[in-house]
Amino acid sequence: MWNKRDVVRAGAAITVTMAGWGLLRLIFPALDYYPPESITGVLEPSWVATARVRKAAMFVYGLLALVLMAVFFKPVQGRWPGRSAVKGLVFGAALGVIWSLGFLGGWAFLGTTLRAELLNSVVDALPLGVAGWLIGWAVGRDVSKSEHEMSKPWLAVFLVAIGFVLVHALGATFFAELVGPASPLLFVPTTVRQFVLLAGLGIWVGGMYVVLHAGLPFESTWARAAFFAFGVFGHSWTWFHLFIPIMDVAGALSVGLLVGLIGAVGVFVGVLAYEWLARV
């Protein structure tokens, strides 16, 4: 549960992070994010772009990303063994890698350069890691190591990765013709490089499930799987994919939500498959 002290301390942690993150993204033009021409060339500009409030909107976007991080970290850290600040750092860095792999999706699916996306990855992943560390220090608590060991962690990584890749590939392919010109934002995989990138993300998320498993709230397997898939992973993956529809192009908001939902469903299926098979 949140109390006034937690809110104040988390707010201070987020404020400190936003000061540095904002400095990187908003003041230095070379570190700003430039949307791929393959998208801006076929879709109308968003209201944010035409009203010229993009920098202010980016600040609010980043602020909400950190607030959501704190919201999902708080219920996990209470039962997650480890030191508070370290747990926060791991949580924030894990979300940062999700965003980094999302940026690499721009290179693999949207035709951007690898150099640009690696730079974007560093500029955003580092603040997310720092924010996690500060939020962990602010609202977390130390928890003794649990004697309960997760059964077959390798199986969890494998099944979450398989579930994510299969559901994403099938879902994105199915919806591609329905969303029209915005379909590239679905990340429809057709090449080996694209499948490898999706597999890498799936493996990473499976590893996150192994690391966070002991801290997930709820006793029900379905509820724990849903919290991880749609909450911990899903909020970050969806929020990442809403950036371009909010900041740069019109008519693609539903596509960003769709990508996030498809990915979360894939992770949910993988987690449930693991929880069932681990008991066999």
XYZ file of C-alpha atoms in Angstrom:
280
model
C 0.000 0.000 0.000
C 1.084 3.538 -0.738
C 1.374 6.076 2.063
C 2.180 9.773 2.017
C 5.870 9.155 2.705
C 6.141 6.743 -0.235
C 4.419 9.177 -2.587
C 6.711 12.040 -1.592
C 9.881 9.962 -1.848
C 8.855 8.403 -5.171
C 7.978 11.861 -6.482
C 11.430 13.121 -5.532
C 13.088 10.149 -7.260
C 11.073 10.721 -10.423
C 11.796 14.458 -10.374
C 15.546 13.890 -10.143
C 15.442 11.396 -13.001
C 13.335 13.649 -15.212
C 15.795 16.492 -14.720
C 18.601 14.411 -16.244
C 16.463 12.613 -18.826
C 14.863 15.853 -19.943
C 18.288 17.417 -20.302
C 19.341 14.606 -22.638
C 16.235 14.449 -24.804
C 14.898 17.993 -24.804
C 17.953 20.252 -24.784
C 20.466 18.427 -27.006
C 19.016 18.218 -30.555
C 21.365 15.382 -31.498
C 19.756 13.228 -28.786
C 16.165 13.997 -29.752
C 14.056 11.194 -31.219
C 13.287 11.482 -34.937
C 10.474 9.231 -36.236
C 11.138 6.971 -39.240
C 10.320 8.455 -42.639
C 8.630 5.190 -43.609
C 5.850 6.174 -41.186
C 5.770 9.972 -41.349
C 5.735 9.817 -45.150
C 2.432 7.920 -45.328
C 0.496 9.162 -42.279
C -0.753 12.609 -41.332
C 1.072 14.390 -38.482
C -0.414 14.123 -35.003
C -1.967 17.038 -33.128
C 1.126 17.166 -30.936
C 3.322 17.626 -34.003
C 1.119 20.226 -35.709
C 0.576 22.217 -32.482
C 4.335 22.258 -31.900
C 4.080 21.041 -28.330
C 6.193 17.943 -28.912
C 8.860 18.728 -26.320
C 6.254 19.367 -23.628
C 4.418 16.188 -24.618
C 7.683 14.214 -24.486
C 8.284 15.450 -20.968
C 4.803 14.340 -19.874
C 5.291 11.029 -21.668
C 8.551 10.358 -19.830
C 7.030 11.430 -16.526
C 4.130 9.000 -16.926
C 6.550 6.211 -17.885
C 8.327 6.633 -14.539
C 5.069 6.901 -12.596
C 3.901 3.630 -14.145
C 7.235 2.031 -13.267
C 6.747 2.987 -9.624
C 3.141 1.754 -9.658
C 4.129 -1.740 -10.807
C 7.362 -1.945 -8.813
C 5.713 -1.258 -5.453
C 3.567 -4.427 -5.200
C 6.373 -6.635 -6.543
C 9.167 -5.477 -4.257
C 7.336 -6.358 -1.045
C 7.904 -10.107 -1.513
C 10.866 -9.988 -3.880
C 14.063 -11.025 -2.025
C 16.929 -8.549 -2.110
C 18.063 -5.053 -1.180
C 15.572 -2.308 -1.986
C 17.768 -0.144 -4.224
C 19.214 -3.152 -6.060
C 15.726 -4.482 -6.749
C 14.740 -1.104 -8.123
C 17.813 -0.988 -10.353
C 17.076 -4.463 -11.730
C 13.421 -3.591 -12.331
C 14.205 -0.311 -14.084
C 17.012 -1.827 -16.149
C 14.734 -4.685 -17.209
C 12.179 -2.201 -18.537
C 14.997 -0.242 -20.147
C 16.080 -3.314 -22.120
C 12.476 -3.814 -23.285
C 12.583 -0.289 -24.696
C 16.035 -0.890 -26.181
C 14.789 -3.941 -28.065
C 11.781 -1.897 -29.136
C 14.117 0.739 -30.571
C 16.013 -1.970 -32.422
C 12.629 -2.871 -33.889
C 12.790 0.487 -35.654
C 15.964 -0.696 -37.355
C 14.634 -4.196 -38.120
C 11.075 -3.277 -39.172
C 10.939 0.430 -40.072
C 14.187 1.054 -41.933
C 15.959 3.315 -39.440
C 19.724 3.073 -38.921
C 21.296 0.794 -36.350
C 23.454 3.641 -35.047
C 20.430 5.857 -34.393
C 18.545 3.133 -32.562
C 21.529 2.141 -30.443
C 21.846 5.784 -29.427
C 18.134 5.937 -28.598
C 18.503 2.755 -26.565
C 21.287 4.201 -24.419
C 19.603 7.577 -23.955
C 16.400 5.978 -22.627
C 17.623 2.760 -20.979
C 20.082 4.522 -18.677
C 17.483 6.916 -17.182
C 15.038 4.033 -16.713
C 17.690 2.091 -14.815
C 18.581 5.121 -12.679
C 14.897 5.816 -12.030
C 14.387 2.228 -10.925
C 17.322 2.458 -8.517
C 16.036 5.723 -7.025
C 12.455 4.441 -6.797
C 13.703 1.249 -5.141
C 15.633 3.313 -2.607
C 12.611 5.551 -2.064
C 9.754 3.065 -1.637
C 11.318 -0.395 -1.475
C 12.303 -2.493 1.502
C 14.893 -5.173 2.050
C 13.520 -8.720 1.945
C 15.327 -11.843 3.131
C 16.158 -14.513 0.582
C 13.372 -16.994 0.078
C 14.039 -20.677 0.629
C 11.621 -21.530 -2.169
C 13.390 -22.115 -5.480
C 11.614 -21.728 -8.787
C 11.205 -25.052 -10.575
C 12.724 -25.366 -14.057
C 13.505 -21.670 -14.720
C 14.893 -22.559 -18.160
C 11.440 -23.839 -19.104
C 9.871 -20.515 -18.153
C 12.295 -18.592 -20.368
C 11.700 -20.958 -23.277
C 7.894 -20.996 -23.070
C 7.521 -17.251 -22.541
C 9.768 -16.629 -25.553
C 7.831 -19.092 -27.699
C 4.480 -17.696 -26.572
C 5.524 -14.114 -27.269
C 6.987 -14.783 -30.722
C 4.118 -16.993 -31.925
C 1.280 -14.785 -30.693
C 2.977 -11.600 -31.887
C 3.716 -13.032 -35.339
C 0.217 -14.429 -35.807
C -1.539 -11.396 -34.355
C 0.493 -8.813 -36.248
C 0.073 -10.703 -39.529
C -3.684 -11.038 -39.010
C -4.246 -7.361 -38.237
C -1.794 -5.946 -40.808
C -4.346 -5.559 -43.609
C -6.990 -4.186 -41.224
C -4.973 -1.197 -39.987
C -3.982 0.108 -43.423
C -0.982 2.453 -43.840
C -0.072 2.193 -40.151
C 0.615 -1.548 -40.478
C 4.453 -1.192 -40.285
C 3.999 -0.163 -36.644
C 2.686 -3.661 -35.935
C 6.197 -5.092 -36.463
C 5.040 -7.902 -38.774
C 7.989 -10.347 -38.950
C 9.008 -11.692 -42.359
C 12.813 -11.960 -42.188
C 15.244 -13.928 -40.052
C 16.562 -10.715 -38.469
C 13.066 -9.699 -37.406
C 12.272 -13.100 -35.901
C 15.609 -13.123 -34.066
C 14.855 -9.709 -32.568
C 11.419 -10.847 -31.385
C 12.948 -14.031 -29.969
C 15.518 -11.941 -28.107
C 12.758 -9.876 -26.549
C 10.818 -13.010 -25.645
C 13.874 -14.543 -23.982
C 14.479 -11.332 -22.045
C 10.885 -11.215 -20.802
C 11.096 -14.884 -19.838
C 14.191 -14.063 -17.810
C 12.310 -11.209 -16.156
C 9.602 -13.639 -15.108
C 12.198 -15.904 -13.506
C 13.774 -13.001 -11.604
C 10.480 -11.437 -10.474
C 8.557 -14.676 -9.889
C 9.004 -14.681 -6.107
C 7.734 -11.111 -5.787
C 4.593 -11.300 -7.907
C 1.443 -10.523 -5.889
C -1.723 -12.658 -5.667
C -2.026 -16.337 -4.850
C -3.918 -17.337 -7.990
C -1.699 -18.514 -10.848
C -3.948 -16.783 -13.378
C -3.795 -13.494 -11.469
C -0.022 -13.635 -11.067
C 0.431 -14.434 -14.749
C -1.896 -11.595 -15.735
C -0.142 -9.108 -13.435
C 3.222 -9.938 -14.955
C 2.094 -10.149 -18.591
C -0.325 -7.218 -18.765
C 1.096 -5.164 -15.911
C 4.856 -5.460 -15.523
C 5.652 -6.255 -19.156
C 2.506 -5.056 -20.899
C 2.464 -1.514 -19.530
C 6.044 -0.862 -20.644
C 5.743 -2.507 -24.075
C 2.456 -0.716 -24.785
C 3.668 2.666 -23.552
C 6.742 2.362 -25.767
C 4.595 1.691 -28.835
C 2.319 4.647 -28.104
C 5.154 7.147 -28.515
C 5.001 7.552 -32.295
C 1.151 7.595 -32.447
C 1.066 10.302 -29.771
C 4.021 12.421 -30.800
C 4.297 12.110 -34.549
C 1.455 10.567 -36.577
C -2.332 10.644 -36.462
C -4.680 7.691 -36.663
C -2.300 5.096 -35.243
C -3.155 5.143 -31.540
C -5.158 1.922 -31.820
C -2.183 0.246 -33.548
C 0.114 1.068 -30.641
C -2.413 -0.329 -28.186
C -2.837 -3.405 -30.359
C 0.892 -4.181 -30.450
C 1.071 -3.918 -26.677
C -1.969 -6.122 -26.175
C -0.793 -8.807 -28.607
C 2.601 -8.976 -26.933
C 1.077 -9.171 -23.452
C -1.248 -11.981 -24.541
C 1.740 -13.916 -25.861
C 3.607 -13.539 -22.572
C 0.464 -14.500 -20.641
C 0.103 -17.692 -22.688
C 3.762 -18.551 -22.157
C 3.603 -17.985 -18.395
C 0.463 -20.115 -18.040
C 2.031 -22.886 -20.119
C 5.079 -22.848 -17.841
C 3.025 -22.871 -14.631
C 1.075 -25.867 -15.896
C 4.044 -27.864 -17.209
C 6.236 -27.092 -14.183
C 3.790 -29.003 -12.012
C 3.724 -32.080 -14.249
